[in-house]
PDB file of C-alpha atoms in Angstrom:
ATOM      1  CA  MET C 280      11.217   3.026  23.361  1.00  0.00           C
ATOM      2  CA  ASP C 281       8.023   4.848  22.417  1.00  0.00           C
ATOM      3  CA  THR C 282       4.884   3.209  20.996  1.00  0.00           C
ATOM      4  CA  SER C 283       6.049   3.794  17.429  1.00  0.00           C
ATOM      5  CA  GLY C 284       9.010   1.499  18.099  1.00  0.00           C
ATOM      6  CA  ASN C 285      11.276   4.436  17.205  1.00  0.00           C
ATOM      7  CA  LEU C 286      10.165   4.211  13.605  1.00  0.00           C
ATOM      8  CA  PRO C 287      10.842   7.287  11.469  1.00  0.00           C
ATOM      9  CA  ALA C 288       8.409  10.052  10.631  1.00  0.00           C
ATOM     10  CA  LEU C 289       7.028   9.467   7.153  1.00  0.00           C
ATOM     11  CA  ASN C 290       5.947  11.706   4.305  1.00  0.00           C
ATOM     12  CA  PHE C 291       2.267  11.378   5.247  1.00  0.00           C
ATOM     13  CA  PRO C 292       0.027  13.462   7.485  1.00  0.00           C
ATOM     14  CA  SER C 293       0.098  12.551  11.173  1.00  0.00           C
ATOM     15  CA  PHE C 294      -2.431   9.905  12.234  1.00  0.00           C
ATOM     16  CA  SER C 295      -3.459   8.435  15.574  1.00  0.00           C
ATOM     17  CA  PHE C 296      -2.763   4.731  15.591  1.00  0.00           C
ATOM     18  CA  ARG C 297      -3.903   2.142  18.109  1.00  0.00           C
ATOM     19  CA  MET C 298      -0.807   0.285  19.282  1.00  0.00           C
ATOM     20  CA  LYS C 299       0.078  -2.113  22.046  1.00  0.00           C
ATOM     21  CA  LYS C 300       3.165  -3.790  23.397  1.00  0.00           C
ATOM     22  CA  VAL C 301       3.201  -7.586  23.406  1.00  0.00           C
ATOM     23  CA  GLY C 302       6.267  -8.891  25.186  1.00  0.00           C
ATOM     24  CA  GLU C 303       9.180  -6.979  23.724  1.00  0.00           C
ATOM     25  CA  LYS C 304       7.424  -6.164  20.446  1.00  0.00           C
ATOM     26  CA  TYR C 305       4.799  -3.689  19.340  1.00  0.00           C
ATOM     27  CA  GLU C 306       1.615  -4.258  17.386  1.00  0.00           C
ATOM     28  CA  ILE C 307      -0.470  -1.780  15.419  1.00  0.00           C
ATOM     29  CA  PHE C 308      -4.190  -2.042  14.729  1.00  0.00           C
ATOM     30  CA  ASP C 309      -5.009  -2.531  11.052  1.00  0.00           C
ATOM     31  CA  ILE C 310      -8.349  -0.834  10.323  1.00  0.00           C
ATOM     32  CA  VAL C 311      -8.846  -2.933   7.183  1.00  0.00           C
ATOM     33  CA  ARG C 312      -8.130  -6.372   8.667  1.00  0.00           C
ATOM     34  CA  LYS C 313      -9.654  -5.243  11.990  1.00  0.00           C
ATOM     35  CA  LYS C 314      -6.894  -6.781  14.081  1.00  0.00           C
ATOM     36  CA  TYR C 315      -3.525  -6.017  15.611  1.00  0.00           C
ATOM     37  CA  VAL C 316      -0.517  -6.940  13.474  1.00  0.00           C
ATOM     38  CA  SER C 317       3.209  -6.915  14.161  1.00  0.00           C
ATOM     39  CA  LEU C 318       4.656  -3.415  13.850  1.00  0.00           C
ATOM     40  CA  THR C 319       7.465  -3.849  11.336  1.00  0.00           C
ATOM     41  CA  PRO C 320       9.006  -0.975   9.363  1.00  0.00           C
ATOM     42  CA  GLU C 321       7.054  -2.075   6.258  1.00  0.00           C
ATOM     43  CA  GLU C 322       3.817  -2.304   8.254  1.00  0.00           C
ATOM     44  CA  TRP C 323       4.461   1.220   9.565  1.00  0.00           C
ATOM     45  CA  VAL C 324       4.478   2.429   5.939  1.00  0.00           C
ATOM     46  CA  ARG C 325       1.440   0.330   4.966  1.00  0.00           C
ATOM     47  CA  GLN C 326      -0.651   1.606   7.888  1.00  0.00           C
ATOM     48  CA  HIS C 327       0.212   5.209   7.068  1.00  0.00           C
ATOM     49  CA  LEU C 328      -0.804   4.604   3.456  1.00  0.00           C
ATOM     50  CA  ILE C 329      -4.092   2.958   4.482  1.00  0.00           C
ATOM     51  CA  HIS C 330      -4.943   5.839   6.820  1.00  0.00           C
ATOM     52  CA  TYR C 331      -3.990   8.380   4.151  1.00  0.00           C
ATOM     53  CA  LEU C 332      -6.177   6.700   1.521  1.00  0.00           C
ATOM     54  CA  TYR C 333      -9.080   6.425   3.959  1.00  0.00           C
ATOM     55  CA  HIS C 334      -8.904   9.703   5.886  1.00  0.00           C
ATOM     56  CA  CYS C 335      -7.493  12.048   3.233  1.00  0.00           C
ATOM     57  CA  LYS C 336      -8.534  10.588  -0.120  1.00  0.00           C
ATOM     58  CA  GLY C 337     -11.881   9.071   0.936  1.00  0.00           C
ATOM     59  CA  TYR C 338     -11.241   5.481  -0.145  1.00  0.00           C
ATOM     60  CA  PRO C 339     -13.734   3.156   1.614  1.00  0.00           C
ATOM     61  CA  LEU C 340     -12.173   0.515   3.858  1.00  0.00           C
ATOM     62  CA  GLU C 341     -14.469  -2.141   2.395  1.00  0.00           C
ATOM     63  CA  LEU C 342     -12.792  -1.653  -1.002  1.00  0.00           C
ATOM     64  CA  MET C 343      -9.312  -2.384   0.413  1.00  0.00           C
ATOM     65  CA  GLN C 344      -7.573  -5.748   0.652  1.00  0.00           C
ATOM     66  CA  VAL C 345      -4.335  -6.091   2.601  1.00  0.00           C
ATOM     67  CA  GLU C 346      -1.745  -8.817   1.943  1.00  0.00           C
ATOM     68  CA  GLY C 347      -3.773 -10.832  -0.527  1.00  0.00           C
ATOM     69  CA  CYS C 348      -2.415 -13.919  -2.236  1.00  0.00           C
ATOM     70  CA  ILE C 349      -2.090 -14.146  -6.000  1.00  0.00           C
ATOM     71  CA  SER C 350      -0.358 -16.446  -8.461  1.00  0.00           C
ATOM     72  CA  VAL C 351       2.293 -14.926 -10.717  1.00  0.00           C
ATOM     73  CA  ASN C 352       3.652 -17.267 -13.395  1.00  0.00           C
ATOM     74  CA  GLY C 353       2.436 -20.209 -11.308  1.00  0.00           C
ATOM     75  CA  LEU C 354       4.200 -19.010  -8.142  1.00  0.00           C
ATOM     76  CA  PRO C 355       2.358 -17.792  -5.031  1.00  0.00           C
ATOM     77  CA  ARG C 356       2.922 -14.119  -4.228  1.00  0.00           C
ATOM     78  CA  ARG C 357       1.516 -11.717  -1.628  1.00  0.00           C
ATOM     79  CA  PHE C 358       0.682  -8.116  -2.501  1.00  0.00           C
ATOM     80  CA  ASP C 359       0.678  -5.320   0.088  1.00  0.00           C
ATOM     81  CA  LEU C 360      -2.567  -3.509  -0.722  1.00  0.00           C
ATOM     82  CA  VAL C 361      -5.162  -3.541  -3.481  1.00  0.00           C
ATOM     83  CA  ILE C 362      -7.976  -1.027  -3.808  1.00  0.00           C
ATOM     84  CA  PHE C 363     -11.076  -2.116  -5.702  1.00  0.00           C
ATOM     85  CA  ASP C 364     -13.522   0.086  -7.593  1.00  0.00           C
ATOM     86  CA  ARG C 365     -17.264   0.071  -6.868  1.00  0.00           C
ATOM     87  CA  ASN C 366     -17.679  -2.923  -9.227  1.00  0.00           C
ATOM     88  CA  PHE C 367     -15.057  -4.811  -7.180  1.00  0.00           C
ATOM     89  CA  SER C 368     -12.526  -4.763 -10.007  1.00  0.00           C
ATOM     90  CA  PRO C 369      -8.924  -4.142  -8.914  1.00  0.00           C
ATOM     91  CA  PHE C 370      -8.217  -0.412  -9.328  1.00  0.00           C
ATOM     92  CA  LEU C 371      -4.927   0.358  -7.549  1.00  0.00           C
ATOM     93  CA  LEU C 372      -2.077  -1.877  -6.459  1.00  0.00           C
ATOM     94  CA  ALA C 373       0.201  -0.493  -3.750  1.00  0.00           C
ATOM     95  CA  GLU C 374       3.618  -1.933  -3.026  1.00  0.00           C
ATOM     96  CA  CYS C 375       5.083  -0.799   0.303  1.00  0.00           C
ATOM     97  CA  LYS C 376       8.725  -0.964   1.296  1.00  0.00           C
ATOM     98  CA  GLN C 377      10.275  -0.052   4.609  1.00  0.00           C
ATOM     99  CA  PRO C 378      11.615   3.514   4.847  1.00  0.00           C
ATOM    100  CA  LEU C 379      15.297   2.571   4.543  1.00  0.00           C
ATOM    101  CA  VAL C 380      14.708   0.606   1.319  1.00  0.00           C
ATOM    102  CA  ALA C 381      15.233   2.691  -1.804  1.00  0.00           C
ATOM    103  CA  ILE C 382      12.570   2.562  -4.500  1.00  0.00           C
ATOM    104  CA  THR C 383      14.320   1.090  -7.543  1.00  0.00           C
ATOM    105  CA  GLN C 384      13.503  -0.359 -10.934  1.00  0.00           C
ATOM    106  CA  ARG C 385      13.414  -3.749  -9.218  1.00  0.00           C
ATOM    107  CA  THR C 386      10.575  -2.531  -6.969  1.00  0.00           C
ATOM    108  CA  PHE C 387       8.672  -1.221  -9.983  1.00  0.00           C
ATOM    109  CA  ASP C 388       9.270  -4.531 -11.810  1.00  0.00           C
ATOM    110  CA  GLN C 389       7.877  -6.437  -8.802  1.00  0.00           C
ATOM    111  CA  ALA C 390       4.669  -4.392  -8.901  1.00  0.00           C
ATOM    112  CA  CYS C 391       4.434  -4.887 -12.671  1.00  0.00           C
ATOM    113  CA  ARG C 392       4.758  -8.668 -12.249  1.00  0.00           C
ATOM    114  CA  TYR C 393       1.911  -8.618  -9.711  1.00  0.00           C
ATOM    115  CA  ASN C 394      -0.072  -6.546 -12.166  1.00  0.00           C
ATOM    116  CA  LEU C 395       0.156  -9.322 -14.764  1.00  0.00           C
ATOM    117  CA  THR C 396      -2.385 -11.104 -12.558  1.00  0.00           C
ATOM    118  CA  LEU C 397      -4.331  -8.144 -11.133  1.00  0.00           C
ATOM    119  CA  ASN C 398      -4.473  -5.899 -14.222  1.00  0.00           C
ATOM    120  CA  VAL C 399      -5.019  -2.660 -12.278  1.00  0.00           C
ATOM    121  CA  PRO C 400      -5.012   0.727 -14.005  1.00  0.00           C
ATOM    122  CA  TYR C 401      -2.881   2.307 -11.211  1.00  0.00           C
ATOM    123  CA  LEU C 402       0.324   1.270  -9.450  1.00  0.00           C
ATOM    124  CA  LEU C 403       1.531   3.003  -6.295  1.00  0.00           C
ATOM    125  CA  ILE C 404       4.977   2.355  -4.859  1.00  0.00           C
ATOM    126  CA  THR C 405       6.057   3.883  -1.557  1.00  0.00           C
ATOM    127  CA  ASN C 406       8.637   3.552   1.181  1.00  0.00           C
ATOM    128  CA  GLY C 407       6.782   6.139   3.232  1.00  0.00           C
ATOM    129  CA  LEU C 408       9.256   8.834   2.317  1.00  0.00           C
ATOM    130  CA  LYS C 409       8.853   8.799  -1.456  1.00  0.00           C
ATOM    131  CA  HIS C 410       5.679   7.882  -3.330  1.00  0.00           C
ATOM    132  CA  TYR C 411       5.396   7.007  -7.007  1.00  0.00           C
ATOM    133  CA  CYS C 412       2.045   6.588  -8.723  1.00  0.00           C
ATOM    134  CA  PHE C 413       1.663   5.376 -12.299  1.00  0.00           C
ATOM    135  CA  SER C 414      -1.232   4.607 -14.595  1.00  0.00           C
ATOM    136  CA  LEU C 415      -1.182   2.038 -17.334  1.00  0.00           C
ATOM    137  CA  VAL C 416      -1.542   3.426 -20.853  1.00  0.00           C
ATOM    138  CA  GLU C 417      -2.641   0.144 -22.443  1.00  0.00           C
ATOM    139  CA  ALA C 418      -2.696   1.297 -26.061  1.00  0.00           C
ATOM    140  CA  GLU C 419       0.962   2.297 -25.791  1.00  0.00           C
ATOM    141  CA  HIS C 420       2.076  -0.496 -23.407  1.00  0.00           C
ATOM    142  CA  ARG C 421       3.659   1.950 -20.990  1.00  0.00           C
ATOM    143  CA  PHE C 422       3.112   3.577 -17.622  1.00  0.00           C
ATOM    144  CA  GLU C 423       2.562   7.278 -17.053  1.00  0.00           C
ATOM    145  CA  TYR C 424       3.739   8.989 -13.841  1.00  0.00           C
ATOM    146  CA  HIS C 425       1.198  10.907 -11.713  1.00  0.00           C
ATOM    147  CA  ALA C 426       2.171  13.427  -9.053  1.00  0.00           C
ATOM    148  CA  GLU C 427      -1.011  12.611  -7.099  1.00  0.00           C
ATOM    149  CA  ILE C 428      -2.773   9.414  -6.083  1.00  0.00           C
ATOM    150  CA  PRO C 429      -6.022   9.155  -8.048  1.00  0.00           C
ATOM    151  CA  ASP C 430      -9.348   9.971  -6.452  1.00  0.00           C
ATOM    152  CA  VAL C 431     -11.786   7.253  -5.484  1.00  0.00           C
ATOM    153  CA  PRO C 432     -13.179   5.716  -8.668  1.00  0.00           C
ATOM    154  CA  LYS C 433     -16.832   6.491  -9.389  1.00  0.00           C
TER     155      LYS C 433
END
């Protein structure tokens, strides 16, 4: 087994990750949380997304929050990644799935439920192979698809 845990190549640029083996499992260093975390297929996707947003899109690490807790309809939920703008208002909510999980309407609905609490202008859904980015068009109560992830907010 290699240090990627035989996880698949993703539809992101190649990044150098800090990884280590602990017992029979692998851990990957999260540059946002500044600690090693268990290398699961979903974490593999999340770490690629974080590195892409940081290294390629210029999003500052200090504006990222990983696995935060929120309340949705009175129930505790945990989001994958939220990016804040320079005023520390939620800007982009990312929902990550493992590569073998198809992105479906159910996945989009999950992100929309989280957005009831966060009220972000952008939703990003990825399984590492396919990426879907949407913006909220409030006046029309709908989402609009974007081929690209938005730039860092001013």
